[in-house]
Amino acid sequence: MILAEIITIGDEILIGQIIDSNSAWIAQRLNECGIRIKQITSVSDDKSHILEALNAAAQRAQLIIITGGLGPTKDDITKTTLAEYFNVGFKRDEATLQTVAKIFERYNRPLLDINIRQADVPENCTVLLNKNGTAPGMWFEHQNRTYVSMPGVPFEMMYLVEEEVIPKIKQHFQLDSIVHHTILTAGIGESFLAEQISEIETSLPAHIKLAYLPKLGQVRLRLSAYGGNEEELKTEISLYVEKIVAAVPEYVVATEDKPFEQAILDFMEQRRLTVSTAESCTGGYLSHLLTQHAGSSAVFLGGGVTYSNNLKTQILGVLPDTLQNHGAVSEQTVREMAQGALTNFGSDYSIAISGIAGPGGGTDDKPVGTVWVAVAGKNRVITKKFLFGNRRKQNIERAAINALILLFHILKEDHC
Amino acid sequence: MILAEIITIGDEILIGQIIDSNSAWIAQRLNECGIRIKQITSVSDDKSHILEALNAAAQRAQLIIITGGLGPTKDDITKTTLAEYFNVGFKRDEATLQTVAKIFERYNRPLLDINIRQADVPENCTVLLNKNGTAPGMWFEHQNRTYVSMPGVPFEMMYLVEEEVIPKIKQHFQLDSIVHHTILTAGIGESFLAEQISEIETSLPAHIKLAYLPKLGQVRLRLSAYGGNEEELKTEISLYVEKIVAAVPEYVVATEDKPFEQAILDFMEQRRLTVSTAESCTGGYLSHLLTQHAGSSAVFLGGGVTYSNNLKTQILGVLPDTLQNHGAVSEQTVREMAQGALTNFGSDYSIAISGIAGPGGGTDDKPVGTVWVAVAGKNRVITKKFLFGNRRKQNIERAAINALILLFHILKEDHC
């Protein structure tokens, strides 16, 4: 197994100004190739400390991925530090210079000396052309170790990893073949799911591993098969995918790795179904979960964020009597919200949510965390009550995801 | 200056399953006390590697903060590794045992041996009682270094840092007094802002530092004053706050550290003003930004997420002719959306957004990233066109933030 380490360079991370989401993303991509991350290290723009981190990483790993510290200003010292580490001088990379010049031309800005120097790279480096920015990616081989340096800007780094680094890694290292297959489940807890598929899990051959990746109401099951012929691994793994799907059919959302909402949108689009929303306590978050995905407009018609009672009546047609007699957080209200959305917005399905997100607004009867959800289809409205916790943000997230799970179950019943 | 390091332990981070947001949060809290983070290291649940990381950190830092690996299962080995590192045995902590027992009682679950062992801690440890979970925080002093071990669950860790760790750090270390004051600005770029306040910045005495913390249309200015009498520092720093506010009054959203949306909500609540939204391409994200904050219901009445043209007409009263002649992404449409929200939802102000978030839907005339924003008040509607980039998620975020900035400017004009 090839071991890798990630070194992120930059004061922003160490003062807590930004969260290092790059490392998790890189770790996932490398894991998919069968490379294990041994350590992730964040250090500041300090030459001796960067050198120390490089030396330490080279003791433990064969592949060292470095991000950050490649900007044009004088506090960005990764490049000069790497040249010192490898004990080499600099060369100018013409392809990078052209990219930099083009970017400055496009924005009509003068190309300064410090920008031109972005095209200077350590002599022993193979340039990985960065089409999205001025700092090139760099690939080094040195004393039986491979070093890759990339800018820390996430979309520049992601482009380089996908288009340049991963293909080069697959060429350079003798990686065992590895095939992954992800099954997305929703509405079933990790331990209950494990119970349901325990026989399949114990029957797995030694070269196929099963990982449980839980996240807010969803569990991703990732089957990974290692070694030998890739096509045979694919065939073998697909048999286990079929078995798992057959064991828990009602909870399987997708047999590929995609976001839960995307899976619902795809399911509905394939059947030319539409959905609308009626949100109170989730305040637009449910609509956002759907509309963050490209192509959602084919399925999602829109919705009402009816925070005030007036708007519940006006946009959704909830009866003032219902609000008066049962309150905004009640089965009756959420039912009328869902029916109102269905009728007024003209969708095939609708989702309504009303609850007490907190921290204020709770009572003995309806404590903070109480949430009513309704899903309406052409012939019926299903309602469900939840009692989450005290934290507002989590209550909003859980309410939205659980509402989508309810929609998903009804879609399965109606259309499978 | 006291130097600290953070070590996070757990395979989840190294396989990229979770993003390490704990470290940034801890770094911020320690920075506020005047402690600098030298390195952040993530390692897996592997004894020899954890020992190596502890040894390396102790070479560089006086304070070592460790999170993760404190669960009850056998892959959680932080506690036994720490005992080995300090070369001590275990003792049972009665207060922790009682907390654990209570938690199991509340959920009606049997207290197993592995749960009882959560109350066993290395002999040389001072327990930091974790009221939110079963794994205690632990404080160690060893060979002139301080080690703090906490669970990796964010809200447990945050509780321990705020209630236990920071107060103990302030007692234990001879920290210089330090006073921070944050000014939140919006709608002005970092370099232009720096130009506007350059005279004030150069006039700062050596013991007062100014940091620029930019984030999507906002820049936080953090003034930090070091050393001497805390009350005097506060008085001194507030003079510079006044000067900065006087230099760029139109861009100052708040003279304390709070989220931008919260500052707008507070401004409006103090003046008993209400707002509603009419969102197309942002798909609920703008409403979510407002409603994620407790107390938003006093200001935010609700909104329409009008993804389809039909809903723009039905909920907001946009004329079919307008949509026909000018398109959904146009000044005319967004103006009618804002006016419709104001009238139909009965708010004092309204925000409307319509654009092409992408990746599809762009044309030569209106490429992906084109966004129209309108803000309506009682007597006027202000519109603004933006051209963002190609990435859907960023287009949604930028559109929402820039719409809030437009609202903020109009609020300032109307009410300051």
Short mmCIF file of N, CA, C and O in Angstrom, two decimals, chain B residues 173-277:
data_model
loop_
_atom_site.label_atom_id
_atom_site.label_comp_id
_atom_site.label_asym_id
_atom_site.label_seq_id
_atom_site.Cartn_x
_atom_site.Cartn_y
_atom_site.Cartn_z
N PHE B 173 -0.88 29.89 32.28
CA PHE B 173 0.19 30.57 31.56
C PHE B 173 0.20 32.06 31.92
O PHE B 173 -0.84 32.65 32.20
N GLN B 174 1.39 32.63 31.90
CA GLN B 174 1.48 34.08 32.13
C GLN B 174 1.20 34.76 30.79
O GLN B 174 2.12 35.11 30.06
N LEU B 175 -0.08 34.89 30.46
CA LEU B 175 -0.42 35.48 29.17
C LEU B 175 -0.44 37.00 29.28
O LEU B 175 -0.92 37.55 30.26
N ASP B 176 0.10 37.64 28.26
CA ASP B 176 -0.04 39.09 28.19
C ASP B 176 -1.52 39.42 28.06
O ASP B 176 -2.27 38.66 27.44
N SER B 177 -1.91 40.55 28.62
CA SER B 177 -3.30 40.94 28.39
C SER B 177 -3.46 41.27 26.91
O SER B 177 -2.54 41.73 26.25
N ILE B 178 -4.63 40.99 26.40
CA ILE B 178 -4.89 41.19 24.98
C ILE B 178 -6.36 41.56 24.81
O ILE B 178 -7.23 40.97 25.46
N VAL B 179 -6.60 42.57 24.02
CA VAL B 179 -7.97 43.01 23.78
C VAL B 179 -8.23 43.06 22.28
O VAL B 179 -7.41 43.61 21.54
N HIS B 180 -9.31 42.42 21.84
CA HIS B 180 -9.66 42.46 20.42
C HIS B 180 -10.92 43.30 20.22
O HIS B 180 -11.79 43.32 21.08
N HIS B 181 -10.98 43.93 19.08
CA HIS B 181 -12.22 44.59 18.71
C HIS B 181 -12.41 44.43 17.20
O HIS B 181 -11.51 44.76 16.44
N THR B 182 -13.55 43.92 16.79
CA THR B 182 -13.78 43.65 15.38
C THR B 182 -14.78 44.64 14.80
O THR B 182 -15.79 44.96 15.43
N ILE B 183 -14.47 45.14 13.61
CA ILE B 183 -15.40 45.98 12.85
C ILE B 183 -15.77 45.19 11.60
O ILE B 183 -14.89 44.75 10.86
N LEU B 184 -17.06 45.01 11.38
CA LEU B 184 -17.51 44.29 10.18
C LEU B 184 -17.86 45.29 9.10
O LEU B 184 -18.70 46.17 9.31
N THR B 185 -17.20 45.16 7.93
CA THR B 185 -17.56 46.01 6.79
C THR B 185 -18.10 45.12 5.68
O THR B 185 -17.81 43.93 5.62
N ALA B 186 -18.88 45.73 4.80
CA ALA B 186 -19.40 44.99 3.65
C ALA B 186 -19.47 45.91 2.45
O ALA B 186 -19.65 47.12 2.59
N GLY B 187 -19.29 45.34 1.27
CA GLY B 187 -19.44 46.10 0.05
C GLY B 187 -18.20 46.88 -0.36
O GLY B 187 -18.26 47.70 -1.27
N ILE B 188 -17.08 46.61 0.29
CA ILE B 188 -15.83 47.28 -0.09
C ILE B 188 -14.70 46.25 -0.07
O ILE B 188 -14.60 45.45 0.86
N GLY B 189 -13.90 46.24 -1.14
CA GLY B 189 -12.83 45.26 -1.26
C GLY B 189 -11.72 45.54 -0.26
O GLY B 189 -11.54 46.67 0.21
N GLU B 190 -10.93 44.49 0.03
CA GLU B 190 -9.87 44.57 1.03
C GLU B 190 -8.86 45.68 0.70
O GLU B 190 -8.51 46.50 1.56
N SER B 191 -8.41 45.74 -0.58
CA SER B 191 -7.34 46.69 -0.89
C SER B 191 -7.87 48.13 -0.91
O SER B 191 -7.18 49.06 -0.49
N PHE B 192 -9.10 48.31 -1.36
CA PHE B 192 -9.68 49.64 -1.35
C PHE B 192 -9.92 50.12 0.08
O PHE B 192 -9.65 51.28 0.44
N LEU B 193 -10.35 49.20 0.92
CA LEU B 193 -10.53 49.50 2.33
C LEU B 193 -9.20 49.91 2.97
O LEU B 193 -9.12 50.90 3.71
N ALA B 194 -8.16 49.15 2.64
CA ALA B 194 -6.82 49.43 3.19
C ALA B 194 -6.37 50.84 2.79
O ALA B 194 -5.76 51.56 3.59
N GLU B 195 -6.68 51.21 1.55
CA GLU B 195 -6.33 52.55 1.09
C GLU B 195 -7.04 53.63 1.91
O GLU B 195 -6.44 54.62 2.32
N GLN B 196 -8.33 53.41 2.14
CA GLN B 196 -9.16 54.40 2.83
C GLN B 196 -8.72 54.63 4.28
O GLN B 196 -8.95 55.69 4.84
N ILE B 197 -8.16 53.59 4.89
CA ILE B 197 -7.81 53.73 6.31
C ILE B 197 -6.29 53.66 6.52
O ILE B 197 -5.82 53.44 7.64
N SER B 198 -5.52 53.90 5.42
CA SER B 198 -4.07 53.71 5.52
C SER B 198 -3.46 54.67 6.54
O SER B 198 -2.52 54.30 7.27
N GLU B 199 -3.97 55.89 6.62
CA GLU B 199 -3.40 56.84 7.59
C GLU B 199 -3.61 56.38 9.03
O GLU B 199 -2.72 56.48 9.87
N ILE B 200 -4.81 55.86 9.27
CA ILE B 200 -5.09 55.35 10.62
C ILE B 200 -4.19 54.16 10.91
O ILE B 200 -3.62 54.04 12.00
N GLU B 201 -4.03 53.31 9.91
CA GLU B 201 -3.23 52.10 10.12
C GLU B 201 -1.77 52.45 10.45
O GLU B 201 -1.18 51.87 11.35
N THR B 202 -1.22 53.40 9.70
CA THR B 202 0.19 53.75 9.97
C THR B 202 0.34 54.47 11.30
O THR B 202 1.41 54.46 11.90
N SER B 203 -0.75 55.08 11.79
CA SER B 203 -0.66 55.80 13.06
C SER B 203 -0.81 54.87 14.28
O SER B 203 -0.68 55.30 15.42
N LEU B 204 -1.09 53.59 14.03
CA LEU B 204 -1.28 52.66 15.16
C LEU B 204 0.02 52.50 15.94
O LEU B 204 1.08 52.32 15.34
N PRO B 205 -0.05 52.53 17.27
CA PRO B 205 1.16 52.25 18.05
C PRO B 205 1.57 50.79 17.88
O PRO B 205 0.78 49.96 17.44
N ALA B 206 2.82 50.49 18.22
CA ALA B 206 3.37 49.16 17.97
C ALA B 206 2.58 48.05 18.66
O ALA B 206 2.56 46.91 18.19
N HIS B 207 1.93 48.36 19.78
CA HIS B 207 1.24 47.29 20.52
C HIS B 207 -0.20 47.07 20.04
O HIS B 207 -0.94 46.28 20.61
N ILE B 208 -0.60 47.79 18.98
CA ILE B 208 -1.93 47.54 18.41
C ILE B 208 -1.78 47.09 16.97
O ILE B 208 -1.15 47.76 16.15
N LYS B 209 -2.33 45.91 16.68
CA LYS B 209 -2.22 45.34 15.33
C LYS B 209 -3.60 45.37 14.65
O LYS B 209 -4.63 45.23 15.32
N LEU B 210 -3.55 45.51 13.33
CA LEU B 210 -4.80 45.48 12.56
C LEU B 210 -4.74 44.31 11.59
O LEU B 210 -3.79 44.20 10.81
N ALA B 211 -5.76 43.43 11.62
CA ALA B 211 -5.82 42.32 10.67
C ALA B 211 -7.03 42.47 9.77
O ALA B 211 -8.10 42.89 10.23
N TYR B 212 -6.85 42.15 8.48
CA TYR B 212 -7.95 42.15 7.51
C TYR B 212 -8.40 40.71 7.32
O TYR B 212 -7.62 39.87 6.90
N LEU B 213 -9.67 40.44 7.60
CA LEU B 213 -10.18 39.08 7.43
C LEU B 213 -11.31 39.10 6.40
O LEU B 213 -12.46 39.37 6.74
N PRO B 214 -10.99 38.88 5.11
CA PRO B 214 -12.01 38.98 4.07
C PRO B 214 -12.82 37.69 3.90
O PRO B 214 -12.31 36.60 4.15
N LYS B 215 -14.06 37.84 3.50
CA LYS B 215 -14.95 36.69 3.27
C LYS B 215 -16.15 37.13 2.45
O LYS B 215 -16.99 37.88 2.97
N LEU B 216 -16.23 36.72 1.20
CA LEU B 216 -17.40 36.95 0.33
C LEU B 216 -18.08 38.31 0.50
O LEU B 216 -19.18 38.39 1.07
N GLY B 217 -17.47 39.35 -0.01
CA GLY B 217 -18.14 40.65 0.03
C GLY B 217 -18.00 41.39 1.34
O GLY B 217 -18.40 42.54 1.46
N GLN B 218 -17.48 40.71 2.34
CA GLN B 218 -17.30 41.33 3.66
C GLN B 218 -15.82 41.35 4.00
O GLN B 218 -15.07 40.48 3.58
N VAL B 219 -15.41 42.34 4.77
CA VAL B 219 -14.07 42.32 5.36
C VAL B 219 -14.22 42.62 6.85
O VAL B 219 -14.84 43.63 7.23
N ARG B 220 -13.70 41.73 7.68
CA ARG B 220 -13.64 42.01 9.11
C ARG B 220 -12.31 42.67 9.41
O ARG B 220 -11.26 42.19 8.97
N LEU B 221 -12.36 43.79 10.13
CA LEU B 221 -11.14 44.45 10.59
C LEU B 221 -10.99 44.10 12.05
O LEU B 221 -11.86 44.43 12.86
N ARG B 222 -9.91 43.41 12.38
CA ARG B 222 -9.73 43.07 13.78
C ARG B 222 -8.55 43.83 14.36
O ARG B 222 -7.41 43.66 13.96
N LEU B 223 -8.85 44.70 15.32
CA LEU B 223 -7.83 45.43 16.05
C LEU B 223 -7.48 44.62 17.29
O LEU B 223 -8.37 44.20 18.03
N SER B 224 -6.20 44.38 17.51
CA SER B 224 -5.76 43.65 18.70
C SER B 224 -4.72 44.48 19.44
O SER B 224 -3.74 44.91 18.85
N ALA B 225 -4.98 44.70 20.71
CA ALA B 225 -4.04 45.49 21.53
C ALA B 225 -3.42 44.58 22.58
O ALA B 225 -4.11 43.79 23.22
N TYR B 226 -2.10 44.68 22.73
CA TYR B 226 -1.36 43.75 23.59
C TYR B 226 -0.67 44.46 24.74
O TYR B 226 -0.10 45.54 24.56
N GLY B 227 -0.69 43.84 25.92
CA GLY B 227 0.17 44.23 27.03
C GLY B 227 -0.40 45.32 27.91
O GLY B 227 -1.18 46.16 27.48
N GLY B 228 -0.04 45.29 29.19
CA GLY B 228 -0.43 46.34 30.11
C GLY B 228 -1.83 46.16 30.67
O GLY B 228 -2.36 45.05 30.71
N ASN B 229 -2.42 47.26 31.07
CA ASN B 229 -3.72 47.24 31.74
C ASN B 229 -4.86 47.04 30.74
O ASN B 229 -4.97 47.75 29.74
N GLU B 230 -5.73 46.04 31.03
CA GLU B 230 -6.76 45.66 30.07
C GLU B 230 -7.76 46.79 29.84
O GLU B 230 -8.17 47.04 28.70
N GLU B 231 -8.16 47.48 30.92
CA GLU B 231 -9.13 48.57 30.77
C GLU B 231 -8.56 49.70 29.89
O GLU B 231 -9.25 50.25 29.05
N GLU B 232 -7.28 49.98 30.11
CA GLU B 232 -6.64 51.02 29.30
C GLU B 232 -6.57 50.62 27.83
O GLU B 232 -6.78 51.44 26.94
N LEU B 233 -6.28 49.33 27.61
CA LEU B 233 -6.26 48.83 26.22
C LEU B 233 -7.61 49.02 25.56
O LEU B 233 -7.72 49.43 24.41
N LYS B 234 -8.67 48.69 26.31
CA LYS B 234 -10.03 48.82 25.77
C LYS B 234 -10.32 50.26 25.37
O LYS B 234 -10.89 50.53 24.31
N THR B 235 -9.98 51.18 26.25
CA THR B 235 -10.20 52.60 25.97
C THR B 235 -9.42 53.03 24.74
O THR B 235 -9.95 53.68 23.84
N GLU B 236 -8.15 52.62 24.71
CA GLU B 236 -7.28 52.98 23.60
C GLU B 236 -7.81 52.44 22.26
O GLU B 236 -7.90 53.16 21.27
N ILE B 237 -8.17 51.17 22.29
CA ILE B 237 -8.61 50.52 21.05
C ILE B 237 -9.92 51.14 20.56
O ILE B 237 -10.14 51.28 19.35
N SER B 238 -10.78 51.54 21.49
CA SER B 238 -12.07 52.08 21.06
C SER B 238 -11.90 53.41 20.32
O SER B 238 -12.72 53.77 19.48
N LEU B 239 -10.81 54.12 20.62
CA LEU B 239 -10.53 55.36 19.88
C LEU B 239 -10.25 55.05 18.41
O LEU B 239 -10.73 55.76 17.51
N TYR B 240 -9.49 53.99 18.17
CA TYR B 240 -9.18 53.62 16.79
C TYR B 240 -10.41 53.06 16.07
O TYR B 240 -10.59 53.25 14.87
N VAL B 241 -11.24 52.36 16.82
CA VAL B 241 -12.50 51.89 16.22
C VAL B 241 -13.31 53.09 15.72
O VAL B 241 -13.78 53.12 14.58
N GLU B 242 -13.42 54.11 16.57
CA GLU B 242 -14.15 55.32 16.17
C GLU B 242 -13.57 55.95 14.92
O GLU B 242 -14.30 56.37 14.01
N LYS B 243 -12.24 56.02 14.88
CA LYS B 243 -11.58 56.64 13.72
C LYS B 243 -11.87 55.86 12.44
O LYS B 243 -12.14 56.45 11.39
N ILE B 244 -11.81 54.55 12.53
CA ILE B 244 -12.06 53.72 11.34
C ILE B 244 -13.51 53.88 10.89
O ILE B 244 -13.79 54.06 9.70
N VAL B 245 -14.41 53.83 11.85
CA VAL B 245 -15.83 54.00 11.50
C VAL B 245 -16.05 55.35 10.82
O VAL B 245 -16.77 55.46 9.82
N ALA B 246 -15.39 56.38 11.34
CA ALA B 246 -15.55 57.72 10.76
C ALA B 246 -14.95 57.79 9.34
O ALA B 246 -15.42 58.57 8.51
N ALA B 247 -13.94 56.97 9.06
CA ALA B 247 -13.30 57.00 7.75
C ALA B 247 -14.11 56.31 6.67
O ALA B 247 -14.10 56.71 5.51
N VAL B 248 -14.83 55.26 7.03
CA VAL B 248 -15.62 54.51 6.03
C VAL B 248 -17.03 54.21 6.56
O VAL B 248 -17.47 53.06 6.58
N PRO B 249 -17.75 55.26 6.97
CA PRO B 249 -19.04 55.01 7.65
C PRO B 249 -20.02 54.21 6.81
O PRO B 249 -20.78 53.39 7.35
N GLU B 250 -20.00 54.44 5.48
CA GLU B 250 -21.02 53.80 4.66
C GLU B 250 -20.81 52.29 4.53
O GLU B 250 -21.72 51.58 4.12
N TYR B 251 -19.62 51.80 4.88
CA TYR B 251 -19.35 50.37 4.72
C TYR B 251 -19.39 49.60 6.04
O TYR B 251 -19.32 48.37 6.04
N VAL B 252 -19.47 50.31 7.15
CA VAL B 252 -19.45 49.63 8.45
C VAL B 252 -20.83 49.04 8.77
O VAL B 252 -21.82 49.74 8.82
N VAL B 253 -20.84 47.73 8.94
CA VAL B 253 -22.10 47.03 9.25
C VAL B 253 -22.27 46.89 10.75
O VAL B 253 -23.37 46.99 11.28
N ALA B 254 -21.18 46.63 11.45
CA ALA B 254 -21.26 46.44 12.90
C ALA B 254 -19.90 46.72 13.51
O ALA B 254 -18.87 46.53 12.86
N THR B 255 -19.89 47.19 14.74
CA THR B 255 -18.62 47.39 15.43
C THR B 255 -18.42 46.28 16.47
O THR B 255 -17.82 46.48 17.51
N GLU B 256 -18.94 45.13 16.16
CA GLU B 256 -18.64 43.94 16.98
C GLU B 256 -18.60 42.74 16.03
O GLU B 256 -18.98 42.86 14.86
N ASP B 257 -18.13 41.62 16.52
CA ASP B 257 -17.94 40.45 15.67
C ASP B 257 -19.22 39.63 15.63
O ASP B 257 -19.51 38.87 16.54
N LYS B 258 -20.01 39.83 14.58
CA LYS B 258 -21.20 39.00 14.41
C LYS B 258 -21.40 38.73 12.94
O LYS B 258 -20.85 39.43 12.09
N PRO B 259 -22.19 37.69 12.61
CA PRO B 259 -22.41 37.41 11.19
C PRO B 259 -23.11 38.60 10.51
O PRO B 259 -23.90 39.31 11.14
N PHE B 260 -22.80 38.80 9.23
CA PHE B 260 -23.35 39.91 8.47
C PHE B 260 -24.88 39.92 8.51
O PHE B 260 -25.51 40.96 8.77
N GLU B 261 -25.50 38.77 8.29
CA GLU B 261 -26.97 38.72 8.27
C GLU B 261 -27.52 39.09 9.64
O GLU B 261 -28.55 39.75 9.75
N GLN B 262 -26.83 38.62 10.69
CA GLN B 262 -27.26 38.95 12.05
C GLN B 262 -27.23 40.47 12.27
O GLN B 262 -28.14 41.04 12.87
N ALA B 263 -26.21 41.11 11.74
CA ALA B 263 -26.08 42.57 11.89
C ALA B 263 -27.25 43.27 11.20
O ALA B 263 -27.82 44.23 11.74
N ILE B 264 -27.62 42.79 10.02
CA ILE B 264 -28.77 43.39 9.32
C ILE B 264 -30.06 43.15 10.10
O ILE B 264 -30.87 44.06 10.29
N LEU B 265 -30.23 41.92 10.58
CA LEU B 265 -31.43 41.60 11.36
C LEU B 265 -31.51 42.49 12.60
O LEU B 265 -32.58 43.03 12.93
N ASP B 266 -30.40 42.68 13.29
CA ASP B 266 -30.37 43.51 14.50
C ASP B 266 -30.73 44.97 14.16
O ASP B 266 -31.53 45.60 14.86
N PHE B 267 -30.11 45.48 13.08
CA PHE B 267 -30.39 46.85 12.64
C PHE B 267 -31.89 47.02 12.39
O PHE B 267 -32.49 48.01 12.81
N MET B 268 -32.47 46.06 11.70
CA MET B 268 -33.89 46.17 11.34
C MET B 268 -34.79 45.98 12.56
O MET B 268 -35.79 46.68 12.72
N GLU B 269 -34.41 45.04 13.42
CA GLU B 269 -35.25 44.79 14.59
C GLU B 269 -35.30 46.02 15.50
O GLU B 269 -36.37 46.38 16.02
N GLN B 270 -34.13 46.66 15.66
CA GLN B 270 -34.09 47.87 16.51
C GLN B 270 -35.02 48.95 15.98
O GLN B 270 -35.52 49.78 16.74
N ARG B 271 -35.23 48.95 14.66
CA ARG B 271 -36.09 49.97 14.05
C ARG B 271 -37.46 49.41 13.69
O ARG B 271 -38.19 50.03 12.93
N ARG B 272 -37.77 48.22 14.16
CA ARG B 272 -39.05 47.54 13.91
C ARG B 272 -39.38 47.46 12.42
O ARG B 272 -40.50 47.71 11.99
N LEU B 273 -38.37 47.13 11.63
CA LEU B 273 -38.55 46.99 10.19
C LEU B 273 -38.64 45.51 9.83
O LEU B 273 -38.05 44.67 10.51
N THR B 274 -39.37 45.22 8.75
CA THR B 274 -39.49 43.82 8.31
C THR B 274 -39.00 43.68 6.87
O THR B 274 -38.96 44.64 6.12
N VAL B 275 -38.66 42.44 6.52
CA VAL B 275 -38.16 42.17 5.16
C VAL B 275 -38.78 40.87 4.64
O VAL B 275 -39.13 39.99 5.43
N SER B 276 -38.93 40.79 3.34
CA SER B 276 -39.35 39.55 2.71
C SER B 276 -38.46 39.32 1.49
O SER B 276 -37.73 40.21 1.06
N THR B 277 -38.53 38.11 0.94
CA THR B 277 -37.64 37.75 -0.16
C THR B 277 -38.41 37.18 -1.35
O THR B 277 -39.51 36.64 -1.19
#
